[in-house]
DNA sequence: TTGTAGGCGTTATCAG
DNA sequence: CTGATAACGCCTACAA
């Protein structure tokens, strides 16, 4: 018997083996495997039993070849130093891929680079990815979007500057989060607050600044524009901005950096100036990266549900690929997610 | 013409299109694509030109189906909180996969878990991975190795406890690195040094302890066993161990934690006890994770060439899969890598 | 050095 | 509801 031969040779059972075992045709097995209609329930059970008995798993290559689909999702991300964002991202995207039986292929990008377009083009051609997930700031790069739309590949963006630019996009209410973060600082008695902006290419930068100014307005605190410094989401830019702020004649009693990396830089600057945190200056960050809880004092910050956002974006992307009715509940899942304020000891009442 | 139809329909060119364009048979095209011998140079050039002209890319599914290979490498890793290790790992493995035209599929594991065997089994069956890369501590889990050898999948381990347990393995001279780290601390005048061990399941723990005791011996410093505390590579275990050490009647003037996570814990403990670093106590870690340079003061630690190790392990694995002669230079690349001492400001001369 | 035939394990088409 | 048969694009074996 051929089936036995296979088993003896440790070969995987094929759809033919299952069909023979169940006494049906391969097409019926195929129907069962793919949850297609038009199979009597009894037949379906019989086939399922055979599948279990033979430990049958469909061959991905054959399936892809025949169906002209790759069942591959591509994740294109910036291969930056800070990795906890990517870690959470990966968890979410991978989770969604697994539940939908898709494979995930990675394409890290080292920015800035002149070869981005080419790199992405060959990535798509080679992997035949059916759709790609683009976390910030990749989803905001015009050349990337151009290549992708030229290749006719559906895209899901995470935290893009312009939600409308992609087929699917998810983001956070970062303005609201920064608003709440600022109110927390204000509630501690600080009125002279330094603010370090993020890289202008990120949606996040504008959102966060907006939330900050909004909070000042709401609380009737005049905005001192000179207390708002440029930053680029890097450690060193945060450190430099902090030096500028802390060496002022009348330095701020609290500094809000728009990400944890820069908040680290602020802490270093404060230490270098022999300032005590939070006694002399309160410090807050944004992102709740792994370092935030490791610093001393632990950093007050904001956590975004990155994993959930990534999972939602990917699920919606796959649903679109499969062609599910857009009326399905998941397809309508909101693109806007809430952030969570994480208060630690780096912020304290004004002394 | 069929070729034109394809172009019009935006379909990828196939091997037939290239063959027709170049005026040869598909087998010749196949030979050129796979760099097989027995093709006249002129013919080869002609085919290459056609490949370029038609933007031909072999269809991975068809190739895999026919050749009965998946061209997939699996990476099974622990999905822990600390991710910079995994980040470096990923870079290396991905790099090697790309240069050899393999795809990388990920399987994060949340430990401890009772379903590890099952998870890995279905991962391999589903992805048909030809080989897997196992970073520590996954490569030391007997049930994992058992499943994999039962499935007859070649394995490359990174920093395993027993290098011989896998087909291929790479590791670092962590004992030597810890020896040098300890000598650095000794050179600063410290003779009363606390040491926090790592999780006993990791090869690293034993190596690092060995390097430490060796350094003490070499420098004729008596080993005070009571200054060696248990730790498990976690932040909290480091913090607790530090409390035990620093509350002693005669506390150590320096503490070596066997990873950065625990060193963070030591720093927190020191701060909580109002001790100044490095004035009251010098602190060193191991791994040079992202946090190390962000802490204040920046942490003295040891950097392992994780990326290079991962790349080497993966390359060797793939070469084995391809069946290259083991005499090839890369195949003989050493399994032992050097570590680098990174001296920062958390260690200073004894006061 | 080059080409031909057959098959890899699915899914799609269309007939029963 | 079910099944025979033809793709899908490539590689291996064997011829020429």
XYZ file of C-alpha atoms (C1' of nucleotides) in Angstrom:
734
model
C 0.000 0.000 0.000
C 1.276 3.365 -0.919
C 0.154 4.901 2.330
C 2.179 2.440 4.310
C 5.163 3.015 2.132
C 4.976 6.681 2.923
C 4.724 6.060 6.596
C 7.666 3.722 6.439
C 9.710 6.294 4.575
C 8.600 8.935 7.067
C 6.992 10.928 4.310
C 4.122 13.226 5.029
C 0.683 11.991 4.112
C -0.796 13.711 1.067
C -4.288 14.597 0.147
C -4.438 11.352 -1.845
C -3.665 9.290 1.226
C -6.415 10.988 3.141
C -8.864 10.565 0.269
C -8.152 6.859 0.029
C -8.335 6.404 3.781
C -11.694 8.167 3.934
C -13.018 6.625 0.752
C -13.666 9.935 -0.977
C -12.069 11.992 -3.715
C -9.266 14.443 -3.158
C -11.547 17.326 -3.975
C -13.757 16.411 -1.058
C -10.768 16.346 1.230
C -9.758 19.712 -0.118
C -13.204 21.029 0.631
C -13.035 19.859 4.185
C -9.559 21.214 4.728
C -10.565 24.621 3.452
C -13.921 24.694 5.185
C -15.735 24.974 1.910
C -19.478 24.277 1.706
C -21.160 21.466 -0.176
C -19.973 18.560 1.895
C -22.395 16.418 3.871
C -21.693 16.626 7.578
C -21.159 12.886 7.845
C -18.628 12.954 5.041
C -16.919 15.881 6.642
C -16.501 14.019 9.919
C -15.208 10.939 8.129
C -12.586 13.028 6.338
C -11.609 14.821 9.518
C -11.057 11.495 11.204
C -8.772 10.383 8.405
C -6.863 13.637 8.568
C -6.217 13.096 12.245
C -5.378 9.452 11.779
C -2.782 10.170 9.140
C -1.539 13.399 10.777
C -2.173 15.099 7.489
C -0.983 18.669 6.987
C -1.459 20.369 3.645
C 1.741 21.105 1.794
C 2.158 24.856 1.777
C 4.196 24.920 -1.412
C 1.669 22.921 -3.370
C -1.165 24.939 -2.034
C 0.525 28.171 -2.911
C 1.501 27.018 -6.345
C -1.949 25.876 -7.209
C -3.889 28.683 -5.634
C -1.449 31.287 -6.921
C -1.190 32.692 -3.438
C 1.801 32.781 -1.141
C 0.058 33.023 2.235
C 2.833 35.356 3.214
C 2.614 38.672 5.017
C 5.618 40.959 4.978
C 6.647 43.151 7.867
C 8.897 46.033 6.910
C 10.345 47.814 9.896
C 13.106 50.148 10.877
C 15.958 48.214 12.382
C 16.658 50.779 15.063
C 18.609 50.575 18.270
C 15.491 50.706 20.369
C 13.903 47.338 20.010
C 11.152 46.950 22.522
C 8.775 48.648 20.119
C 9.688 46.124 17.465
C 9.346 43.314 19.944
C 5.768 44.228 20.727
C 5.076 44.812 17.087
C 6.396 41.410 16.173
C 4.293 39.699 18.815
C 1.139 41.245 17.475
C 1.794 40.680 13.797
C 2.970 37.144 14.388
C -0.065 36.364 16.496
C -2.456 37.487 13.790
C -0.535 35.580 11.127
C -0.684 32.415 13.154
C -4.372 32.560 13.791
C -5.003 33.021 10.090
C -2.404 30.498 8.964
C -0.224 32.979 7.218
C 3.564 33.058 7.312
C 5.407 36.183 8.319
C 8.511 37.307 6.492
C 10.677 40.124 7.815
C 12.432 42.968 6.089
C 14.386 45.205 8.447
C 15.435 48.512 6.962
C 18.461 50.470 8.066
C 17.556 54.113 7.664
C 18.334 56.413 6.129
C 19.124 54.526 2.971
C 18.992 55.325 -0.711
C 18.068 51.774 -1.608
C 14.799 51.552 0.229
C 12.675 51.379 -2.893
C 14.830 48.739 -4.462
C 15.028 46.732 -1.280
C 11.289 46.655 -0.863
C 10.690 45.905 -4.486
C 12.908 42.871 -4.470
C 11.517 41.795 -1.118
C 8.012 41.705 -2.519
C 9.022 40.066 -5.768
C 11.017 37.434 -4.006
C 8.624 36.588 -1.218
C 5.455 37.207 -3.181
C 4.000 38.660 -0.009
C 0.290 39.210 -0.392
C 0.227 42.175 1.920
C 2.588 44.174 4.085
C 2.466 45.746 7.506
C 4.181 49.094 7.812
C 4.868 50.474 11.290
C 5.864 54.098 11.733
C 7.859 55.698 10.309
C 8.060 53.372 7.293
C 4.421 53.946 6.456
C 5.139 57.641 6.021
C 7.833 57.268 3.419
C 6.406 58.304 0.039
C 8.819 56.168 -1.955
C 7.780 53.113 0.016
C 4.103 53.663 -0.566
C 4.797 54.287 -4.203
C 6.639 51.027 -4.757
C 3.977 49.123 -2.907
C 1.072 50.604 -4.772
C 2.928 50.023 -8.026
C 3.224 46.381 -7.073
C -0.423 46.425 -6.123
C 0.213 45.106 -2.619
C -2.327 45.947 0.085
C -0.853 47.810 3.009
C -1.661 48.168 6.688
C 0.048 51.033 8.493
C 0.575 51.469 12.193
C 0.606 55.019 13.567
C 0.930 56.746 10.189
C 0.834 60.482 9.829
C -2.073 60.325 7.449
C -4.398 57.429 8.206
C -6.021 57.752 4.818
C -2.842 57.059 2.897
C -3.082 53.283 3.337
C -5.748 50.657 2.818
C -5.816 49.940 6.524
C -4.370 51.818 9.435
C -4.421 51.787 13.201
C -3.215 54.398 15.614
C -3.417 55.633 19.160
C -4.894 58.665 20.724
C -1.493 60.029 21.575
C -2.734 63.584 21.857
C -5.150 62.536 24.548
C -2.471 60.536 26.317
C -0.084 63.469 26.321
C -2.921 65.632 27.527
C -3.413 63.353 30.501
C 0.314 63.073 31.104
C 0.580 66.849 31.156
C -2.364 67.142 33.517
C -0.613 64.708 35.825
C 2.440 66.945 35.854
C 0.342 70.056 36.321
C -1.477 68.411 39.206
C 1.888 68.014 40.919
C 2.182 71.773 40.998
C 4.461 72.321 38.023
C 3.642 75.306 35.850
C 6.992 75.862 34.235
C 7.253 72.735 32.110
C 9.880 71.950 29.491
C 8.772 69.967 26.455
C 10.984 68.082 23.997
C 9.451 67.397 20.627
C 10.016 64.294 18.516
C 11.178 63.729 14.984
C 8.944 65.758 12.663
C 8.557 62.779 10.315
C 6.490 60.930 12.890
C 2.806 61.432 13.347
C 3.480 60.955 17.041
C 5.476 64.150 17.309
C 2.649 66.388 16.244
C 0.021 64.527 18.224
C 2.038 64.676 21.395
C 2.791 68.360 21.074
C -0.877 69.052 20.427
C -1.899 67.206 23.575
C 0.604 69.164 25.600
C -0.489 72.606 24.431
C -4.104 71.586 24.781
C -3.537 70.645 28.423
C -1.850 73.977 29.141
C -4.711 75.849 27.552
C -7.351 73.868 29.375
C -5.589 74.624 32.638
C -5.083 78.251 31.798
C -1.306 78.018 31.792
C 0.314 80.285 29.283
C 2.445 78.477 26.737
C 6.056 79.613 26.941
C 7.260 78.661 23.474
C 10.871 78.974 24.563
C 10.356 75.970 26.818
C 9.553 73.792 23.822
C 12.717 72.272 22.392
C 13.406 70.294 19.245
C 14.265 66.620 19.578
C 14.498 63.675 17.212
C 13.538 60.731 19.358
C 17.202 59.901 19.996
C 19.026 59.711 23.297
C 21.522 62.382 22.378
C 18.929 64.815 21.060
C 17.102 64.483 24.370
C 20.272 65.080 26.311
C 21.143 68.203 24.351
C 17.658 69.606 24.610
C 17.735 69.021 28.344
C 20.992 70.920 28.664
C 19.450 73.860 26.879
C 16.450 73.773 29.180
C 18.252 73.172 32.447
C 20.870 75.837 31.884
C 18.275 78.561 31.459
C 18.162 81.339 33.933
C 14.908 79.978 35.201
C 14.937 76.283 34.344
C 11.714 74.263 34.168
C 10.795 72.201 37.227
C 9.551 69.399 35.039
C 10.450 68.133 31.592
C 8.256 66.051 29.341
C 10.231 64.224 26.675
C 8.102 62.749 23.915
C 9.723 59.356 24.130
C 11.662 57.281 26.647
C 14.914 57.401 24.708
C 14.989 61.163 25.009
C 13.840 60.969 28.619
C 16.961 58.872 29.245
C 18.988 61.661 27.736
C 17.263 64.177 29.995
C 18.132 62.081 33.013
C 21.755 61.932 31.986
C 21.859 65.685 31.527
C 20.268 66.210 34.938
C 22.822 63.917 36.549
C 25.651 65.629 34.777
C 24.402 68.929 36.168
C 24.129 67.364 39.627
C 20.408 67.802 39.721
C 18.312 65.413 41.740
C 15.383 63.626 40.136
C 12.581 64.238 40.921
C 13.465 66.733 43.666
C 15.062 69.312 41.377
C 13.369 68.297 38.198
C 10.568 65.878 37.344
C 10.955 63.897 34.145
C 8.437 62.024 32.010
C 8.782 59.990 28.847
C 6.527 58.223 26.372
C 6.341 54.593 25.144
C 7.022 52.635 28.317
C 9.957 50.837 26.769
C 11.887 48.218 28.691
C 14.325 50.776 30.086
C 11.618 52.919 31.646
C 11.187 50.649 34.645
C 14.907 49.986 34.935
C 16.001 53.571 35.314
C 16.408 55.216 38.677
C 14.074 56.643 39.554
C 11.685 54.594 37.413
C 10.241 56.707 34.641
C 6.721 58.080 34.399
C 5.604 57.411 30.863
C 2.750 56.367 28.575
C 2.119 52.884 27.287
C 0.651 52.275 23.870
C -0.994 48.929 23.161
C 1.461 48.199 20.369
C 0.858 44.491 20.333
C -2.888 44.881 20.109
C -2.569 47.521 17.425
C -0.237 45.363 15.373
C -2.493 42.379 15.746
C -5.554 44.356 14.709
C -3.801 45.861 11.699
C -2.579 42.482 10.536
C -5.906 40.771 11.070
C -7.693 43.377 9.074
C -5.115 43.122 6.339
C -5.518 39.376 6.096
C -9.266 39.613 6.158
C -9.065 41.952 3.257
C -6.825 39.528 1.404
C -9.155 36.636 2.050
C -11.983 38.796 0.843
C -14.213 38.526 3.863
C -17.289 40.648 3.768
C -16.361 44.035 5.189
C -19.486 43.695 7.300
C -17.799 41.145 9.536
C -17.282 42.328 13.118
C -13.488 42.173 13.060
C -13.257 44.109 9.841
C -15.040 46.938 11.578
C -12.717 46.931 14.553
C -11.758 50.498 15.360
C -8.507 51.924 14.105
C -8.126 54.069 17.192
C -6.654 52.593 20.362
C -6.364 54.040 23.867
C -3.068 54.724 25.654
C -2.341 54.136 29.297
C -0.625 56.542 31.648
C 2.095 54.854 33.704
C 3.022 56.909 36.729
C 6.322 56.114 38.390
C 8.721 57.968 40.622
C 10.467 60.286 38.161
C 7.652 62.765 38.578
C 6.870 64.282 41.977
C 5.291 67.306 43.554
C 7.088 70.552 42.925
C 9.416 71.307 45.810
C 2.084 35.781 -27.702
C 1.805 34.262 -24.313
C 4.643 36.301 -22.940
C 2.932 39.524 -23.875
C -0.298 38.335 -22.390
C 1.461 37.778 -19.121
C 3.033 41.185 -19.134
C -0.305 42.758 -19.915
C -1.951 40.874 -17.088
C 0.917 41.838 -14.788
C 1.744 38.204 -14.221
C 5.216 37.174 -13.319
C 7.330 35.718 -16.090
C 7.892 31.976 -15.772
C 10.804 29.815 -16.694
C 9.045 29.099 -19.991
C 8.937 32.754 -20.900
C 12.621 33.100 -20.231
C 13.406 29.955 -22.212
C 11.459 31.191 -25.209
C 12.970 34.654 -24.995
C 16.488 33.229 -24.868
C 15.818 30.518 -27.410
C 16.799 27.661 -25.120
C 15.026 24.993 -23.127
C 13.667 25.491 -19.663
C 16.255 23.136 -18.279
C 19.007 25.421 -19.447
C 17.343 28.343 -17.777
C 17.042 26.271 -14.641
C 20.745 25.496 -14.807
C 21.625 29.148 -15.085
C 19.313 30.177 -12.290
C 20.775 27.584 -9.955
C 24.353 28.121 -11.000
C 24.703 24.573 -12.183
C 27.581 23.570 -14.444
C 27.349 22.364 -18.026
C 26.197 25.542 -19.690
C 28.349 27.302 -22.225
C 29.299 30.774 -21.054
C 27.714 32.406 -24.072
C 24.453 30.603 -23.443
C 24.601 31.553 -19.810
C 24.936 35.229 -20.682
C 22.087 35.037 -23.146
C 19.842 33.490 -20.521
C 20.873 36.017 -17.921
C 19.992 38.810 -20.291
C 16.547 37.339 -20.817
C 16.075 36.944 -17.092
C 16.822 40.607 -16.596
C 14.709 41.668 -19.527
C 11.675 39.815 -18.249
C 12.360 40.558 -14.572
C 12.140 36.864 -13.963
C 12.123 35.571 -10.374
C 11.752 31.869 -9.715
C 8.512 30.935 -8.018
C 9.410 29.775 -4.546
C 6.366 27.570 -4.187
C 6.993 25.734 -7.435
C 10.637 25.351 -6.662
C 9.929 23.983 -3.225
C 7.228 21.671 -4.389
C 9.341 20.177 -7.074
C 12.580 19.954 -5.190
C 10.812 18.728 -2.081
C 12.526 21.400 -0.071
C 11.039 24.372 1.718
C 14.041 26.703 1.809
C 12.874 27.639 5.265
C 14.896 28.009 8.437
C 13.088 28.150 11.739
C 14.175 30.269 14.670
C 12.787 29.166 18.003
C 13.433 31.643 20.770
C 12.284 32.570 24.212
C 9.896 35.476 24.059
C 11.256 37.185 27.132
C 10.919 40.728 28.362
C 14.523 41.512 27.522
C 14.607 41.731 23.781
C 17.891 43.245 22.736
C 19.431 39.796 22.754
C 16.728 38.566 20.436
C 17.138 41.634 18.276
C 20.807 40.921 17.687
C 20.033 37.276 17.194
C 17.437 38.068 14.590
C 19.785 40.331 12.670
C 22.357 37.598 12.407
C 20.028 34.779 11.503
C 18.159 36.915 9.013
C 21.397 38.051 7.406
C 22.581 34.515 6.843
C 19.189 33.453 5.498
C 19.167 36.302 3.031
C 22.606 35.622 1.668
C 21.667 31.990 1.103
C 18.187 32.739 -0.205
C 16.402 31.020 2.603
C 13.286 32.277 4.332
C 13.173 32.681 8.069
C 10.134 31.686 10.071
C 9.793 32.576 13.742
C 8.469 30.633 16.684
C 8.568 32.570 19.942
C 8.105 30.448 23.039
C 6.655 31.705 26.289
C 8.415 29.802 29.045
C 7.840 27.902 31.114
C 5.188 26.030 29.206
C 3.956 22.469 29.156
C 3.212 22.616 25.459
C 6.681 23.258 24.183
C 7.049 19.880 22.516
C 3.706 20.118 20.835
C 4.294 23.689 19.744
C 7.593 22.861 18.132
C 6.270 19.729 16.533
C 3.445 21.531 14.822
C 5.737 24.403 13.898
C 8.040 22.059 12.032
C 5.226 20.103 10.415
C 3.498 23.233 9.299
C 6.460 25.183 8.023
C 8.475 22.205 6.828
C 11.545 24.043 8.076
C 14.679 22.313 6.868
C 16.671 23.289 9.902
C 16.275 25.266 13.097
C 18.368 27.705 15.072
C 18.126 27.358 18.837
C 19.502 30.162 20.999
C 20.020 29.613 24.717
C 18.223 28.438 26.714
C 16.002 26.672 24.186
C 18.888 24.563 22.956
C 19.277 23.134 26.428
C 15.745 21.841 26.785
C 15.816 18.058 26.453
C 12.232 17.820 25.244
C 12.991 20.275 22.465
C 16.014 18.389 21.259
C 14.040 15.184 21.418
C 11.201 16.424 19.240
C 13.636 17.857 16.747
C 15.754 14.757 16.456
C 12.585 12.690 16.142
C 11.578 14.901 13.247
C 15.073 14.540 11.857
C 15.645 18.285 11.642
C 19.242 19.552 11.769
C 19.863 21.952 14.609
C 22.257 24.814 15.270
C 22.520 25.948 18.869
C 23.818 29.231 20.175
C 25.536 29.216 23.569
C 24.347 25.752 24.590
C 25.468 24.098 27.793
C 26.824 21.123 25.938
C 28.162 22.046 22.514
C 28.153 18.411 21.470
C 24.417 18.005 21.876
C 23.632 19.612 18.526
C 24.794 19.225 14.954
C 26.253 22.698 14.983
C 26.904 25.077 17.827
C 28.561 28.389 18.477
C 29.420 29.990 21.760
C 31.531 32.630 23.420
C 34.435 32.466 25.741
C 32.376 33.848 28.570
C 34.688 32.458 31.218
C 37.551 34.404 29.746
C 35.424 37.526 29.468
C 34.373 37.287 33.101
C 37.984 36.686 34.004
C 38.955 39.934 32.332
C 36.000 41.764 33.816
C 37.022 40.595 37.266
C 40.618 41.618 36.687
C 39.371 45.062 35.712
C 37.534 45.312 39.042
C 40.517 43.971 40.946
C 42.767 46.490 39.243
C 40.553 49.226 40.660
C 41.553 48.085 44.116
C 38.535 46.014 45.050
C 39.241 42.815 46.910
C 35.895 42.277 48.560
C 33.721 41.569 45.517
C 30.135 40.379 45.477
C 29.095 38.048 42.686
C 25.566 37.242 41.538
C 25.153 34.022 39.632
C 22.756 33.423 36.759
C 20.055 30.890 36.106
C 21.563 27.416 36.492
C 19.913 26.255 33.279
C 22.162 28.490 31.215
C 25.613 27.508 30.145
C 26.510 31.139 30.701
C 25.986 30.930 34.447
C 28.622 28.308 34.985
C 31.092 29.836 32.575
C 30.837 33.228 34.158
C 31.242 31.914 37.676
C 34.271 29.915 36.571
C 35.899 32.998 35.081
C 35.316 34.914 38.277
C 36.837 32.334 40.624
C 39.704 31.825 38.217
C 40.511 35.524 38.319
C 40.471 35.576 42.100
C 42.797 32.604 42.218
C 45.177 34.027 39.684
C 45.362 37.199 41.711
C 45.734 35.372 44.990
C 42.493 36.683 46.396
C 40.770 34.210 48.655
C 37.275 33.306 47.507
C 34.703 34.265 50.109
C 31.876 31.925 49.157
C 29.414 33.936 51.197
C 29.863 36.805 48.740
C 28.518 34.658 45.913
C 24.766 34.952 45.682
C 22.178 33.080 43.656
C 20.403 34.915 40.885
C 18.228 33.936 37.930
C 19.010 36.541 35.314
C 15.938 38.572 36.294
C 15.798 42.133 37.532
C 14.158 41.204 40.806
C 16.555 38.349 41.569
C 19.415 40.797 41.101
C 17.785 43.325 43.370
C 17.211 40.797 46.131
C 20.722 39.406 45.889
C 22.084 42.928 46.106
C 20.096 43.622 49.253
C 21.580 40.518 50.847
C 25.070 41.604 49.885
C 24.793 45.278 50.751
C 23.202 44.725 54.144
C 26.067 42.560 55.341
C 28.145 43.751 58.209
C 30.998 44.274 55.819
C 29.404 44.809 52.401
C 31.357 44.307 49.180
C 32.830 47.405 47.567
C 32.011 46.040 44.126
C 29.322 43.729 42.756
C 29.518 41.762 39.557
C 26.099 40.696 38.307
C 26.212 38.091 35.572
C 23.842 39.978 33.321
C 22.648 43.535 32.819
C 19.110 42.849 33.974
C 20.401 41.831 37.377
C 22.866 44.699 37.394
C 19.849 46.991 37.013
C 18.397 45.338 40.064
C 21.626 45.908 41.944
C 21.539 49.570 41.030
C 18.000 49.888 42.282
C 18.942 48.220 45.559
C 21.914 50.536 45.965
C 19.740 53.564 45.340
C 17.137 52.335 47.766
C 19.878 52.010 50.386
C 21.091 55.508 49.530
C 24.401 54.244 48.310
C 26.264 56.165 45.668
C 27.457 54.419 42.513
C 30.357 54.001 41.977
C 31.606 55.835 45.081
C 30.112 53.443 47.618
C 29.824 50.454 45.399
C 31.009 49.630 41.894
C 28.639 47.614 39.721
C 29.230 45.566 36.585
C 26.909 43.606 34.350
C 27.153 41.309 31.352
C 25.599 41.432 27.836
C 25.768 45.122 27.003
C 22.052 45.325 26.415
C 20.414 48.549 25.314
C 19.804 49.674 28.883
C 23.458 49.440 29.873
C 24.397 52.727 28.247
C 21.173 54.410 29.340
C 21.579 53.850 33.046
C 23.225 56.352 35.296
C 26.041 55.887 35.694
C 26.452 53.956 32.447
C 27.143 50.304 33.171
C 30.442 48.489 32.809
C 29.619 45.227 31.068
C 30.678 42.660 28.493
C 29.537 42.527 24.908
C 29.071 39.243 23.107
C 29.080 39.263 19.309
C 25.569 37.837 19.226
C 24.863 38.894 15.689
C 28.046 37.366 14.361
C 27.470 34.184 16.317
C 23.920 33.874 15.043
C 25.030 34.515 11.508
C 27.774 31.922 11.720
C 25.494 29.322 13.242
C 22.871 29.875 10.574
C 25.350 29.868 7.734
C 26.822 26.623 8.868
C 23.393 25.136 9.248
C 22.421 26.091 5.734
C 25.685 24.859 4.324
C 25.004 21.546 5.932
C 21.545 21.489 4.410
C 22.853 22.317 0.977
C 25.404 19.602 1.419
C 28.500 21.651 0.790
C 31.721 19.847 1.323
C 32.624 20.237 4.975
C 36.083 21.177 3.749
C 34.837 24.574 2.651
C 36.321 27.479 4.580
C 33.060 28.758 6.034
C 32.064 25.330 7.250
C 35.214 25.291 9.308
C 34.545 28.659 10.863
C 35.244 28.420 14.562
C 32.438 27.825 16.987
C 34.140 29.929 19.627
C 33.808 33.702 19.572
C 35.548 36.374 21.628
C 33.774 38.768 23.979
C 34.567 42.424 24.453
C 34.926 44.211 27.746
C 32.973 47.493 27.822
C 34.191 49.743 30.606
C 31.883 52.546 31.641
C 31.433 54.644 34.721
C 29.641 52.251 37.064
C 33.004 50.850 38.121
C 35.635 53.076 39.738
C 38.613 52.890 42.013
C 37.880 51.802 45.548
C 37.421 54.839 47.752
C 26.501 20.959 -23.638
C 21.552 20.812 -24.167
C 16.751 19.108 -24.188
C 12.444 15.984 -23.069
C 9.266 13.711 -20.058
C 7.291 13.080 -15.789
C 5.867 14.280 -11.382
C 5.739 17.194 -6.865
C 0.654 18.107 -3.811
C -2.605 21.277 -4.196
C -6.762 24.001 -6.081
C -10.074 25.105 -9.933
C -13.178 23.707 -13.520
C -16.743 21.471 -14.880
C -19.331 17.381 -15.332
C -22.168 14.044 -12.949
C -23.289 17.069 -2.845
C -19.238 14.640 -5.145
C -15.492 13.482 -8.272
C -12.248 13.213 -12.610
C -8.915 15.941 -14.699
C -6.239 19.792 -15.901
C -3.307 23.316 -14.490
C 0.358 25.698 -11.333
C 6.036 26.460 -12.242
C 9.835 24.094 -11.372
C 13.317 20.189 -10.692
C 15.118 15.453 -11.301
C 16.190 11.823 -14.212
C 17.354 10.403 -18.299
C 18.239 11.072 -23.417
C 20.481 12.975 -27.187
